[in-house]
Amino acid sequence: MKILLIEDDAETAYYISQGLTGDGHHVDMEANGAVGLRRAVTDAWDLLIIDRMLPQLDGVSIVHTLRQRALTMPVLLLTTLGGVDDRVDGLNAGADDYLVKPFSFAELLARVAALGRRPPRLAVETTLAIADLEINLLDRSVTRGGAAVDLPPREFRLLVYLMNNRDQIVTRSMLLGNVWDVHFDPNTTVVETHISRLRSKIDRGHSPALIHTVRGSGYTLRAPP
Amino acid sequence: MYATLTCVSFGILFVVVFLSTTRFMRHQIDDSVSSEIEEILAASGDRLFQGICGAVDGLSKHPSGFLYLLENTQGVAKAGNLPAIDPQQGIREWGTTGHGAPAEYAGLRGRGLVLPAGFLFVGWRTHQLLEMQEMIIGSFAWGLAASIGLAVAGGFIMSGRLMRRIETVSTTSRTIVGDDLEQRLPVTRADDEIDHLAVSINAMLDRIADLMRDLRQVTTDIAHDLRTPLTRLRQRLELAKRAEAPASAAAATFESAVVEIDSILGIFSALLRIAQIESRSRSAGFKVIELTALLDTVAELYRPMAEEKGHLLIETLPSSLRVLGESELLMQLFANLIENALRHSPRGSTVEIEARQIHERVNVSITDNGRGIPADQRMKVLQRFYRLEVSRTTAGNGLGLSLANAIAKLHDATLELSDAAPGLCVTIELPGIA
């Protein structure tokens, strides 16, 4: 992916660009907000990563200006704050995701991957499938190897989210935010217990296992090639 | 200022007393002189010169304070104890010098009466009047001097005392600023403005001292709570640095180091979040929240965890409860409370979430039947980093309840801890929507 990183703290910028380059992305860096906005509109980018606090022009204003000009490239906002209002402000301005510093590398990579591959969802897509797991979005039914799997609403949502991000790592905080709309960090075993429940219904007695735990990062729904 | 006013009022008083006394005394003299004349005339019976002469002679022999003069038409003194003067009808007074009259007339006041056969004068020494005037002047002078003296001295004493007390306040304040925050301003029994000031300043100092103690406590707690994981971290890294350590061990160390650092960062972000919430005013961004749905979501989030630990999570919620607030914060508030209840209860406990509307308030209680919190420590657990000894070893950073309390305060809600016998009951009372 071709990524523009607008971040004024040199060390953070270096850390982020190293990590993303190592993951196979191409990263351009810019420290000034106004210059960053100019570069954002004059070139084609797959993703913008913008710090909230920047010299000359702050991150939220950049996002706002981009969206006003009908530029739809995905934007990930970074912040050191992390208050409720900050996140809401950022998302209202048109950012696609929001990450509070300090964040782990796994978190950043997972979110970048999710944003980069966010496909234009087709309205006609009514079934999702991986290996012998099938999800019907219309009647909200799930089958594994032809056998019906009974899932309560939240577990169904969890499975759909994993399915939409299949082959990618989704972190705990991504799951909490997208499945439960929880934007703080509760006891981490909360997500674990939900996943293990889902796993027991989807994977138990079936092969291959589809739900995998990625140590230190999160989870992924993946079928062996 | 006071001295001047005292002088002026004293002066006015003096003039009034002086004039009225003098006038009164003169009247007295005039009256007695007139009545003496009346008596002489009455005693003389037919008012013949000889008769008057006899009467005056008789009176003159017995000193009574009156002085008499009777002269004939030729201006020759015929009786009495005064030399002859020019006959003049009416009241006359001579000053101390006599004004050309014979020396006897000095300091005399009296009445002259021109008779057909001569002139009768009865006088009275005015030295009494003069003495009286002198006495009045004298006593007023002394009085004035004394009262000016008193006024000045009193003023000095009063303002001196005032100054000393104000000085005490400022020196004490300087000591307090210097180092001794425990010192307090003296309060006298006078109960005056300065005492009121001292009491207010003392109350302010108490508050500041409390805050300072809190701050010191929190600082110590932060230092303590951070030192433990940082020490562990250091030991692990040092161990990994040693050459003989295998590469695989180093990788594991790094991983655990990251976990350790994450927990430290977690403490910091919780602290920041509490500070952030505490510094906010009741937000204009509050929205109407379906509390039942919100509690449902939180309960559902924790249910698998509860069941895994063998706990029973019971919800007793009405179909709809609405409050004004910020859903994200309220979610965190209830999540913290439920998590606390689950974490600190022994396996197989029951945690009940109950909500109901009581008049204008919405009451949410989270009750467990675990160990509970001793009564004397219930307020303390709301403080940052405060942890019961028994829970020192369980996970958590001692900030959950502080955060919950901060969120409750922001929502104008109260957070109360009570005994569920056995266990703990946490009650949140929120303002409902009318």
XYZ file of C-alpha atoms in Angstrom:
659
model
C 0.000 0.000 0.000
C 1.110 3.552 -0.642
C 0.737 5.348 2.641
C 1.219 9.007 3.580
C 2.129 9.495 7.212
C 1.624 13.024 8.567
C 3.279 13.066 11.975
C 5.428 15.791 13.510
C 7.190 13.669 16.112
C 10.226 12.321 14.267
C 10.710 9.299 16.488
C 7.087 8.167 16.289
C 7.132 8.740 12.541
C 10.279 6.639 12.189
C 8.816 3.868 14.366
C 5.593 3.766 12.357
C 7.281 3.930 8.955
C 9.770 1.197 9.903
C 6.987 -1.082 10.964
C 4.848 -0.436 7.901
C 7.782 -0.704 5.476
C 8.716 -4.002 7.109
C 5.162 -5.154 6.465
C 5.595 -4.397 2.768
C 4.033 -0.943 2.532
C 5.461 2.150 0.925
C 5.499 5.056 3.390
C 6.017 8.785 2.728
C 6.436 11.038 5.725
C 5.475 14.651 6.326
C 5.774 16.644 9.560
C 3.809 19.785 8.720
C 0.013 19.768 8.652
C -0.493 22.269 5.832
C 2.167 20.690 3.633
C 0.744 17.283 4.491
C -2.701 18.312 3.264
C -1.202 19.585 0.006
C 0.632 16.305 -0.518
C -2.472 14.340 0.393
C -4.532 15.966 -2.359
C -1.836 16.114 -5.072
C -0.948 12.451 -5.065
C -2.890 9.204 -4.995
C -2.667 7.361 -1.671
C -4.111 4.087 -0.485
C -4.141 5.293 3.106
C -3.425 8.396 5.165
C -2.177 8.131 8.731
C -2.542 11.545 10.377
C -1.560 12.693 13.833
C -4.119 14.871 15.561
C -1.730 17.528 16.785
C 0.317 19.017 13.977
C 2.029 22.321 13.275
C 0.019 24.760 11.123
C -2.977 22.537 10.502
C -4.313 19.909 12.890
C -5.267 16.398 11.892
C -9.028 16.788 12.284
C -9.007 19.856 10.014
C -7.039 17.949 7.387
C -9.582 15.122 7.398
C -12.427 17.604 7.288
C -10.919 19.416 4.292
C -10.282 16.133 2.461
C -13.859 14.968 2.926
C -15.203 18.340 1.804
C -13.279 17.900 -1.417
C -14.938 14.510 -1.794
C -11.667 12.620 -1.373
C -12.538 9.213 0.032
C -9.196 7.549 0.713
C -9.180 5.814 4.106
C -7.810 7.877 6.988
C -6.450 6.642 10.286
C -6.159 9.325 12.977
C -3.565 9.073 15.731
C -3.773 10.798 19.073
C -2.064 10.966 22.429
C -5.249 12.065 24.120
C -7.951 9.476 23.982
C -10.886 11.192 25.577
C -14.329 10.265 24.375
C -14.840 13.578 22.611
C -11.595 13.238 20.695
C -12.639 9.982 19.123
C -16.115 11.221 18.281
C -14.739 14.478 16.830
C -12.246 12.582 14.719
C -14.824 10.159 13.348
C -17.335 12.955 12.761
C -14.752 14.835 10.695
C -14.592 11.770 8.437
C -11.743 9.648 9.741
C -12.250 5.918 9.224
C -10.456 4.785 12.318
C -8.840 6.188 15.380
C -5.849 4.953 17.301
C -4.696 6.192 20.692
C -0.970 6.381 21.420
C 0.760 4.438 22.735
C -0.380 1.576 20.566
C 1.215 -1.739 19.802
C 2.601 -2.515 16.419
C 0.208 -5.376 16.000
C -2.667 -2.983 16.607
C -1.419 -0.509 14.004
C -0.730 -3.195 11.381
C -4.108 -4.828 11.960
C -5.947 -1.561 11.578
C -3.943 -0.505 8.534
C -4.693 -3.856 6.946
C -8.382 -3.548 7.759
C -8.547 -0.053 6.283
C -6.496 -0.942 3.209
C -8.635 -3.886 2.297
C -11.943 -2.394 3.231
C -13.793 -3.479 0.097
C -16.651 -1.515 -1.309
C -19.332 -3.725 0.195
C -21.751 -4.934 -2.396
C -25.321 -4.675 -1.340
C -26.173 -7.944 -3.036
C -23.682 -9.906 -0.959
C -25.931 -12.022 1.195
C -23.759 -15.041 1.965
C -20.247 -15.233 3.262
C -18.259 -18.425 3.199
C -14.882 -19.768 4.196
C -14.004 -23.450 3.893
C -17.195 -25.265 4.888
C -18.449 -22.386 7.064
C -21.296 -20.427 5.598
C -23.082 -17.347 6.872
C -26.396 -16.216 5.490
C -26.792 -12.519 6.195
C -30.480 -12.477 5.235
C -31.878 -15.056 7.633
C -28.863 -14.737 9.944
C -28.158 -18.440 9.832
C -24.790 -20.158 10.102
C -23.819 -23.620 8.924
C -20.616 -25.524 9.381
C -20.187 -28.527 7.135
C -23.865 -28.331 6.335
C -24.930 -28.524 9.977
C -26.756 -25.527 11.427
C -24.910 -23.628 14.148
C -27.069 -21.704 16.577
C -25.516 -18.360 17.540
C -26.940 -15.619 19.751
C -27.043 -12.170 18.068
C -23.755 -10.856 19.472
C -21.837 -13.998 18.561
C -23.314 -13.791 15.083
C -22.038 -10.204 14.832
C -18.642 -11.308 16.063
C -18.458 -14.044 13.465
C -19.544 -11.685 10.676
C -16.880 -9.208 11.677
C -14.218 -11.921 11.651
C -15.540 -13.128 8.317
C -15.401 -9.650 6.767
C -11.795 -9.418 7.870
C -10.857 -12.984 7.050
C -7.165 -13.799 6.722
C -6.370 -10.635 8.647
C -5.541 -10.137 12.251
C -8.218 -8.371 14.225
C -7.186 -7.069 17.613
C -9.174 -7.158 20.835
C -9.802 -3.435 20.729
C -11.045 -3.714 17.119
C -13.484 -6.408 18.201
C -14.634 -4.451 21.253
C -15.201 -1.317 19.201
C -16.880 -2.941 16.230
C -18.867 -5.720 17.844
C -19.795 -4.256 21.231
C -19.227 -0.552 20.599
C -16.978 -0.509 23.646
C -14.183 2.011 23.301
C -12.248 1.523 26.479
C -9.991 -1.281 27.534
C -11.785 -3.655 29.866
C -10.388 -6.841 31.278
C -8.813 -8.461 28.256
C -10.124 -11.915 29.075
C -13.599 -10.614 28.245
C -12.934 -10.872 24.514
C -11.078 -14.146 24.984
C -14.068 -15.793 26.600
C -16.367 -14.667 23.793
C -13.956 -15.981 21.183
C -13.555 -19.294 22.945
C -17.336 -19.665 23.064
C -17.635 -18.926 19.386
C -14.755 -21.259 18.665
C -16.410 -24.068 20.571
C -19.508 -23.690 18.385
C -17.756 -23.217 15.046
C -14.633 -25.313 15.303
C -15.390 -28.067 17.791
C -15.717 -31.354 15.992
C -14.764 -29.816 12.675
C -11.584 -29.703 10.695
C -9.771 -27.561 9.880
C -9.923 -25.041 12.740
C -10.901 -21.644 11.373
C -10.588 -19.309 14.332
C -6.962 -18.756 15.306
C -5.394 -16.832 18.122
C -2.425 -14.722 17.084
C -0.286 -14.487 20.174
C 0.156 -10.934 21.422
C -1.944 -9.493 18.633
C -5.462 -10.794 18.314
C -7.464 -13.284 16.330
C -7.952 -14.265 12.764
C -10.437 -16.292 10.755
C -8.490 -18.270 8.244
C -8.750 -21.460 6.254
C -5.628 -23.414 5.343
C -4.632 -22.842 1.726
C -9.081 62.047 63.465
C -10.838 60.798 66.564
C -8.766 63.186 68.669
C -9.823 66.166 66.513
C -13.472 65.225 66.745
C -13.153 64.801 70.489
C -11.567 68.274 70.734
C -14.270 69.933 68.669
C -17.124 68.347 70.599
C -15.368 69.119 73.819
C -14.953 72.750 72.735
C -18.642 73.086 71.898
C -19.583 71.549 75.216
C -17.195 73.926 76.959
C -18.638 77.053 75.301
C -22.192 75.984 76.131
C -21.401 75.140 79.750
C -19.290 78.262 80.198
C -21.862 80.662 78.777
C -24.861 79.154 80.509
C -23.092 78.935 83.855
C -21.926 82.530 83.629
C -25.375 83.705 82.666
C -26.930 81.703 85.457
C -24.507 83.080 88.043
C -25.086 86.678 86.889
C -28.822 86.124 87.171
C -28.348 84.742 90.624
C -26.324 87.813 91.658
C -28.825 90.174 90.061
C -31.757 88.420 91.728
C -30.224 88.355 95.187
C -29.051 91.958 94.891
C -32.535 93.035 93.789
C -34.183 91.149 96.637
C -31.693 92.683 99.108
C -32.683 96.142 97.849
C -36.330 95.190 98.218
C -35.635 94.102 101.771
C -33.773 97.321 102.621
C -36.606 99.379 101.243
C -39.151 97.243 103.072
C -37.181 97.485 106.317
C -36.988 101.234 106.016
C -40.764 101.279 106.032
C -41.617 104.809 104.826
C -38.681 104.905 102.551
C -37.313 107.919 104.101
C -33.634 108.520 103.815
C -33.101 108.156 107.540
C -34.878 104.830 107.634
C -32.862 103.483 104.732
C -29.730 104.780 106.300
C -30.470 102.822 109.467
C -31.253 99.651 107.615
C -28.081 99.847 105.537
C -25.997 100.549 108.597
C -27.504 97.572 110.347
C -26.876 95.246 107.429
C -23.335 96.488 106.819
C -22.260 95.495 110.288
C -23.044 91.840 109.725
C -20.943 90.609 106.850
C -23.301 88.678 104.583
C -21.457 88.906 101.345
C -23.449 91.931 100.217
C -21.753 95.310 99.954
C -23.804 98.467 100.458
C -23.617 102.135 99.580
C -26.052 104.885 100.441
C -25.225 108.420 99.403
C -27.128 111.609 99.681
C -28.025 113.919 96.831
C -24.675 115.587 97.166
C -22.917 112.354 96.358
C -21.554 111.853 99.862
C -21.559 108.306 101.280
C -23.837 108.238 104.315
C -23.980 104.578 105.132
C -22.654 101.177 103.976
C -19.196 99.755 103.351
C -18.480 101.149 99.877
C -17.068 104.544 98.909
C -19.234 106.949 96.937
C -19.632 106.608 93.201
C -21.626 108.450 90.610
C -25.242 107.467 91.035
C -26.517 105.389 88.128
C -29.758 103.530 87.943
C -29.596 99.794 87.141
C -27.186 96.877 87.010
C -23.505 97.665 86.896
C -20.462 95.484 86.880
C -16.779 96.289 87.218
C -14.082 94.088 86.021
C -11.055 93.183 88.086
C -9.397 96.559 87.376
C -12.352 98.693 88.504
C -12.446 101.003 85.426
C -11.695 104.243 87.205
C -14.026 103.539 90.098
C -12.602 103.282 93.651
C -10.606 100.118 94.260
C -13.373 98.578 96.292
C -15.459 98.286 93.190
C -13.068 95.973 91.435
C -14.769 92.662 90.802
C -18.148 93.877 91.919
C -21.602 93.540 90.383
C -24.656 95.218 91.748
C -27.728 97.299 91.268
C -28.032 101.020 91.756
C -31.304 102.646 92.712
C -31.718 106.376 92.482
C -33.882 107.494 95.387
C -35.617 110.830 95.855
C -33.164 111.619 98.634
C -30.067 109.999 97.307
C -28.657 106.768 95.760
C -28.664 103.216 97.026
C -26.296 100.550 95.667
C -26.120 96.940 96.684
C -23.317 94.857 95.236
C -21.955 91.317 95.301
C -18.460 90.222 94.693
C -18.115 88.532 91.325
C -14.988 86.632 92.347
C -17.188 83.605 92.841
C -18.304 83.943 89.260
C -14.717 84.373 88.141
C -13.656 81.446 90.258
C -16.424 79.419 88.777
C -15.366 80.478 85.280
C -11.778 79.635 86.066
C -12.849 76.350 87.501
C -14.864 75.546 84.409
C -12.024 76.590 82.130
C -9.583 74.678 84.251
C -11.592 71.528 84.500
C -12.393 71.635 80.822
C -8.748 72.169 79.995
C -7.788 69.189 82.091
C -10.656 67.180 80.777
C -9.733 68.062 77.236
C -6.108 67.239 77.797
C -7.011 63.983 79.461
C -9.502 62.962 76.787
C -7.133 63.884 73.958
C -4.504 61.893 75.718
C -6.875 58.988 76.157
C -8.105 59.220 72.576
C -4.580 59.245 71.193
C -3.371 56.524 73.527
C -6.499 54.455 72.963
C -6.154 54.899 69.232
C -2.558 53.799 69.428
C -3.431 50.814 71.568
C -6.398 49.800 69.405
C -4.605 50.214 66.096
C -1.521 48.699 67.639
C -3.487 45.599 68.627
C -5.110 45.491 65.204
C -1.743 45.881 63.555
C -0.223 43.223 65.752
C -3.013 40.786 64.910
C -2.717 41.503 61.211
C 1.019 41.117 61.556
C 0.446 37.764 63.264
C -1.734 36.707 60.334
C 0.916 37.676 57.827
C 3.849 36.154 59.714
C 1.911 32.929 60.211
C 1.025 32.970 56.532
C 4.686 33.370 55.678
C 5.578 30.414 57.885
C 2.893 28.364 56.190
C 4.133 29.377 52.752
C 7.643 28.614 53.952
C 7.258 25.028 55.005
C 4.794 24.348 57.778
C 1.454 23.656 56.143
C 0.127 22.242 59.387
C 0.262 25.591 61.195
C -2.963 27.571 61.654
C -3.796 31.210 62.338
C -4.683 32.041 65.948
C -8.359 32.732 66.593
C -9.180 34.924 69.600
C -12.393 34.909 71.549
C -13.263 38.366 70.243
C -15.200 36.823 67.345
C -14.612 39.948 65.262
C -13.819 40.451 61.583
C -10.206 39.442 61.987
C -11.282 36.223 63.708
C -13.718 35.514 60.885
C -10.909 36.094 58.420
C -8.648 33.764 60.389
C -11.327 31.062 60.500
C -11.867 31.306 56.721
C -8.150 31.194 56.034
C -7.803 28.204 58.362
C -10.599 26.381 56.547
C -8.856 27.126 53.267
C -5.591 25.814 54.687
C -7.324 22.625 55.863
C -8.606 22.066 52.343
C -5.197 22.732 50.839
C -3.562 20.422 53.358
C -6.071 17.689 52.476
C -5.366 18.113 48.790
C -1.644 18.107 49.436
C -1.953 14.911 51.438
C -3.995 13.349 48.638
C -1.432 14.449 46.111
C 1.415 13.101 48.200
C -0.484 9.851 48.705
C -1.192 9.507 44.995
C 2.381 10.364 44.103
C 3.680 7.783 46.543
C 1.187 5.239 45.272
C 2.086 5.893 41.654
C 5.758 5.560 42.484
C 5.100 2.371 44.406
C 2.765 0.836 41.848
C 5.147 1.607 39.029
C 8.304 0.546 40.769
C 7.201 -3.028 41.146
C 6.600 -3.745 37.447
C 9.595 -1.651 36.431
C 11.843 -3.621 38.787
C 10.584 -6.885 37.341
C 11.148 -5.528 33.864
C 14.686 -4.482 34.652
C 15.554 -7.869 36.128
C 14.238 -9.707 33.112
C 16.049 -7.487 30.642
C 19.277 -7.785 32.573
C 18.943 -11.530 32.594
C 18.316 -11.586 28.849
C 21.373 -9.398 28.243
C 23.694 -12.020 29.685
C 25.644 -13.715 26.921
C 24.862 -17.278 27.931
C 21.120 -16.730 27.669
C 19.686 -18.570 24.675
C 18.079 -16.553 21.899
C 14.686 -18.138 22.515
C 14.760 -16.965 26.129
C 15.498 -13.436 24.937
C 12.444 -13.473 22.684
C 10.258 -14.597 25.587
C 11.753 -11.857 27.756
C 10.963 -9.228 25.171
C 7.426 -10.433 24.956
C 6.933 -10.348 28.706
C 8.629 -6.951 28.823
C 6.089 -5.591 26.381
C 3.274 -7.024 28.524
C 4.789 -5.427 31.611
C 5.161 -2.059 29.890
C 1.597 -2.295 28.640
C 0.382 -2.681 32.207
C 2.409 0.377 33.230
C 0.999 2.348 30.324
C -2.424 1.110 31.359
C -1.950 2.691 34.784
C -0.968 5.960 33.150
C -3.856 6.029 30.745
C -6.308 5.211 33.552
C -4.862 8.075 35.598
C -5.080 10.426 32.643
C -8.619 9.355 31.963
C -9.649 9.997 35.566
C -7.989 13.421 35.453
C -9.645 14.148 32.124
C -13.095 13.177 33.408
C -12.627 15.042 36.674
C -11.639 18.221 34.878
C -14.666 18.159 32.608
C -17.826 20.009 33.410
C -21.196 18.343 33.029
C -21.019 18.026 29.331
C -23.322 19.681 26.881
C -22.699 16.623 24.718
C -24.884 14.457 26.947
C -27.541 12.504 25.142
C -30.591 10.548 26.140
C -29.392 7.026 26.868
C -31.401 3.848 26.997
C -29.930 2.583 30.228
C -31.592 -0.823 30.055
C -30.027 -1.539 26.665
C -26.685 -0.242 27.853
C -26.723 -2.434 30.961
C -27.771 -5.366 28.791
C -24.791 -4.860 26.537
C -22.361 -4.632 29.434
C -23.865 -7.675 31.155
C -23.704 -9.603 27.922
C -20.073 -8.613 27.483
C -19.198 -10.063 30.880
C -21.532 -13.035 30.960
C -19.137 -15.569 29.348
C -16.380 -14.499 31.702
C -18.723 -14.773 34.678
C -19.874 -18.212 33.641
C -16.329 -19.351 33.081
C -15.582 -18.419 36.682
C -18.729 -20.200 37.820
C -20.479 -16.952 38.734
C -24.131 -16.318 38.191
C -24.882 -12.965 36.581
C -28.497 -11.910 37.143
C -30.145 -8.897 35.571
C -33.290 -7.347 36.998
C -34.061 -4.494 34.638
C -37.256 -2.698 33.658
C -38.045 -2.641 29.935
C -37.022 0.973 29.564
C -34.992 3.376 31.658
C -33.697 6.602 30.292
C -30.967 8.857 31.616
C -28.973 11.757 30.278
C -25.302 11.056 29.822
C -22.489 9.806 27.706
C -22.961 6.188 26.780
C -19.298 5.376 26.453
C -18.534 6.635 29.948
C -21.601 5.030 31.503
C -20.642 1.778 29.863
C -17.211 2.021 31.369
C -18.684 2.874 34.771
C -20.890 -0.221 34.857
C -18.243 -2.387 33.224
C -15.814 -1.434 35.990
C -18.335 -2.218 38.697
C -19.352 -5.555 37.204
C -15.760 -6.481 36.598
C -14.916 -5.610 40.197
C -17.768 -7.718 41.492
C -16.731 -10.687 39.347
C -13.074 -10.322 40.147
C -13.328 -10.016 43.895
C -15.931 -12.707 44.510
C -15.008 -16.302 45.163
C -15.938 -18.879 42.558
C -19.627 -19.590 42.312
C -20.841 -16.219 43.560
C -23.941 -14.424 42.379
C -23.677 -10.945 40.922
C -26.936 -9.130 40.484
C -27.508 -6.046 38.365
C -30.677 -4.297 39.341
C -32.081 -1.024 38.014
C -35.251 0.848 38.749
C -36.783 4.266 38.584
C -37.478 5.878 41.949
C -39.366 9.119 41.375
C -36.991 11.370 39.466
C -33.940 9.245 40.103
C -32.683 6.128 38.447
C -31.145 3.638 40.787
C -28.702 1.007 39.567
C -27.207 -1.422 42.030
C -24.611 -4.096 41.478
C -24.592 -6.588 44.323
C -22.332 -9.524 44.899
C -22.228 -12.048 47.719
C -18.475 -12.130 47.955
C -16.164 -10.895 50.656
C -17.436 -7.331 50.677
C -15.483 -4.354 51.943
C -15.105 -3.539 55.653
C -17.173 -0.465 56.585
C -14.156 1.631 57.541
C -12.566 1.121 54.150
C -15.558 1.726 51.923
C -14.773 5.404 51.349
C -11.094 4.706 50.868
C -11.552 2.282 48.015
C -12.791 5.191 45.915
C -9.367 6.767 46.207
C -6.827 6.266 43.511
C -4.645 3.203 43.988
C -6.349 2.176 47.197
C -6.565 -1.574 47.367
C -7.637 -3.798 50.163
C -4.814 -5.920 51.489
C -6.674 -9.063 50.512
C -6.894 -7.946 46.886
C -3.281 -6.840 46.518
C -2.512 -10.041 44.727
C -5.431 -10.030 42.313
C -5.197 -8.313 38.976
C -6.158 -4.681 38.585
C -4.480 -1.402 39.179
C -6.605 0.014 41.995
C -8.048 2.672 39.746
C -11.315 1.061 38.657
C -13.489 2.446 41.438
C -11.837 5.879 41.285
C -12.649 6.005 37.606
C -16.202 4.839 38.256
C -16.573 7.507 40.911
C -15.253 10.220 38.588
C -17.717 9.175 35.883
C -20.584 9.131 38.392
C -19.694 12.627 39.567
C -19.624 13.910 36.009
C -23.168 12.576 35.600
C -24.416 14.213 38.809
C -24.792 10.721 40.150
C -23.894 9.342 43.531
C -21.873 6.184 44.051
C -22.463 4.437 47.336
C -20.966 1.311 48.768
C -22.943 -0.667 51.282
C -22.944 -4.019 52.942
C -24.943 -6.694 51.128
C -24.385 -9.088 54.058
C -22.511 -10.948 52.783
C -20.891 -9.092 49.928
C -20.796 -5.628 48.519
C -23.571 -3.537 47.047
C -22.595 -0.619 44.851
C -25.447 1.762 44.167
C -25.386 4.411 41.484
C -28.132 6.964 41.641
C -28.491 8.943 38.448
C -30.787 11.840 37.679
C -33.540 10.450 35.479
C -35.369 12.158 32.676
C -38.670 13.617 33.760
